Structures are given as C-alpha cells and as structure tokens.
Amino acid sequence: MITHHAVILFVLVPVAQRLRGELGDFFAGCIFTAELSTPFVSLGRVPIQPKQQHTLLYKVNGILTLTTFFVCRIRLFPFMYWSYGQQQGLSVLQVPFHIPFYCSVANAFLIAPQIYEFSLLCKKASQLFDAPPAKKDG
C-alpha cells in the first residue's frame, strides 16, 4: 500500500503535471479528492489483526469506508463530467466529446479498479452485516 502511494506521489503526479501543462486543474483536483477515503480503508485493516471485526468501531468504520469510497471514488467521475458540462453549457453525455480523448480514457482506467474494489468492499460488508450473531456459551 505504501509503495502504491509513493509511486503515485513521486512518479504519476509529476508526469501528469508535466503532460497536462496549464490544463485540467479542476479534474486533477477532483482526482486528489479520491484520497479522502484512504484513512477509512486503512483504519479498517487495524482491527483485523487482533480479530476485532465484531466491534462497533469496525462496523462504523465500514459504513464510513463504503460511504466515502462511493462518494469520493465512484460518484466523483460523473460529478466531474456534470460540473464541466455546467461550466461549458453541455449535457453530461456531450462532455466526453468536448474534452481530449485521452482524458476520458484516463478516467476510464481510473474508475475501473475503483468499481471493482467497491464491489469487493460491498461483498465484505454484506458478509459482515449478514453474519448470524455469535453464540455465547453459558
């Protein structure tokens, strides 16, 4: 996980800054918004080590993870297109044809793993909340 974020910070950000020049500040800023869910995703790993997945903290963090992940990593992309369309007087469906093609391709490459990871988070959450309560002896 640390390597992943280091590569983003030290390789992808400088390359993207160089390639985009003065264009796309709004889109670049929106992409950074995706990182708002990272603390919740990371915090979710902590209770797993001592087998504390049944705690209220773990469940509340799970809800926060799902919410922030969806808003900051999934819903972000339609919002970017909608917002740009509002600024330019375009419908959401017209935006991909009015921005450089590589921007839409890059967004597709960015959202695809987010959708996959969100589906995994939803599957894990459904298992956690659908699990029958543990039986207590005594």
XYZ file of C-alpha atoms in Angstrom:
138
model
C 0.000 0.000 0.000
C 2.832 2.391 0.847
C 4.613 1.615 -2.429
C 1.391 2.263 -4.345
C 1.001 5.736 -2.817
C 4.714 6.522 -3.180
C 4.575 5.713 -6.905
C 1.514 7.928 -7.290
C 3.165 10.803 -5.443
C 6.664 10.627 -6.885
C 6.012 9.298 -10.414
C 2.436 9.716 -11.615
C 1.757 13.190 -10.205
C 4.886 14.792 -11.740
C 4.269 13.053 -15.073
C 0.624 14.137 -15.110
C 1.567 17.701 -14.151
C 4.083 17.856 -16.980
C 1.739 16.373 -19.593
C -1.270 18.498 -18.753
C 0.564 21.811 -18.547
C -1.889 24.543 -17.628
C -4.971 22.460 -18.430
C -7.214 20.393 -16.220
C -6.742 21.868 -12.739
C -10.349 21.044 -11.849
C -10.029 17.425 -12.971
C -6.670 16.995 -11.228
C -8.104 18.403 -8.000
C -11.089 16.083 -8.212
C -8.807 13.076 -8.635
C -6.976 14.046 -5.433
C -10.369 14.070 -3.685
C -10.430 10.293 -4.140
C -7.817 10.013 -1.404
C -10.321 11.198 1.225
C -11.484 7.605 1.622
C -7.969 6.236 2.230
C -7.864 6.784 6.027
C -11.072 4.778 6.459
C -9.844 1.989 4.188
C -6.568 1.858 6.121
C -8.280 2.007 9.527
C -10.390 -0.977 8.513
C -7.247 -3.109 8.381
C -6.273 -2.411 12.010
C -8.986 -4.442 13.821
C -8.408 -7.425 11.523
C -5.035 -8.190 13.093
C -6.336 -8.855 16.638
C -9.565 -10.424 15.255
C -11.747 -7.476 16.292
C -14.074 -7.416 13.271
C -17.129 -7.781 15.511
C -16.631 -4.431 17.299
C -18.832 -1.381 16.840
C -15.774 0.659 15.770
C -15.077 -1.773 12.941
C -18.702 -1.674 11.753
C -18.961 2.126 11.936
C -15.663 2.437 10.079
C -17.028 0.007 7.481
C -20.031 2.248 6.875
C -17.762 5.307 6.651
C -15.474 3.423 4.269
C -18.343 2.484 1.960
C -19.781 5.988 2.044
C -16.550 7.887 1.443
C -15.355 5.360 -1.124
C -18.585 5.663 -3.100
C -18.751 9.459 -2.935
C -15.038 10.180 -3.408
C -14.079 7.432 -5.836
C -17.189 6.371 -7.759
C -19.601 9.302 -7.809
C -16.673 11.664 -8.340
C -16.354 10.820 -12.039
C -19.951 11.596 -13.083
C -19.719 14.742 -10.922
C -16.615 15.910 -12.788
C -18.329 15.470 -16.143
C -21.546 17.087 -14.907
C -19.710 20.047 -13.380
C -17.627 20.612 -16.502
C -20.785 20.376 -18.591
C -22.479 23.006 -16.421
C -19.489 25.316 -16.849
C -19.427 24.856 -20.624
C -23.190 24.638 -21.239
C -23.053 20.950 -22.179
C -25.003 17.901 -21.091
C -23.124 15.158 -19.254
C -23.316 12.990 -22.385
C -21.703 15.718 -24.523
C -18.727 16.266 -22.226
C -16.631 13.242 -23.337
C -16.767 14.575 -26.905
C -15.620 18.063 -25.880
C -12.609 17.137 -23.766
C -9.446 15.489 -25.080
C -9.981 11.794 -25.796
C -7.076 10.776 -23.571
C -8.838 12.402 -20.593
C -11.838 10.126 -20.983
C -9.558 7.122 -21.484
C -7.570 8.034 -18.371
C -10.791 8.436 -16.373
C -11.989 5.033 -17.588
C -8.700 3.477 -16.443
C -9.033 5.229 -13.088
C -12.656 4.335 -12.374
C -12.471 0.675 -13.439
C -10.389 -0.524 -10.460
C -12.448 1.717 -8.153
C -15.655 -0.022 -9.211
C -14.009 -3.403 -8.733
C -12.672 -2.508 -5.279
C -16.045 -1.033 -4.277
C -17.749 -4.290 -5.270
C -15.290 -6.170 -3.032
C -15.989 -3.772 -0.147
C -19.743 -4.244 -0.605
C -19.347 -8.021 -0.649
C -17.289 -7.903 2.550
C -19.806 -5.556 4.200
C -22.720 -7.781 3.279
C -20.940 -10.763 4.831
C -20.204 -8.772 7.969
C -23.743 -7.469 8.439
C -25.481 -10.648 7.243
C -23.449 -12.909 9.527
C -25.509 -14.546 12.255
C -24.652 -13.356 15.763
C -22.074 -15.475 17.532
C -23.479 -17.937 20.039
C -22.444 -17.383 23.615
C -21.878 -20.328 25.890
C -23.293 -20.246 29.318
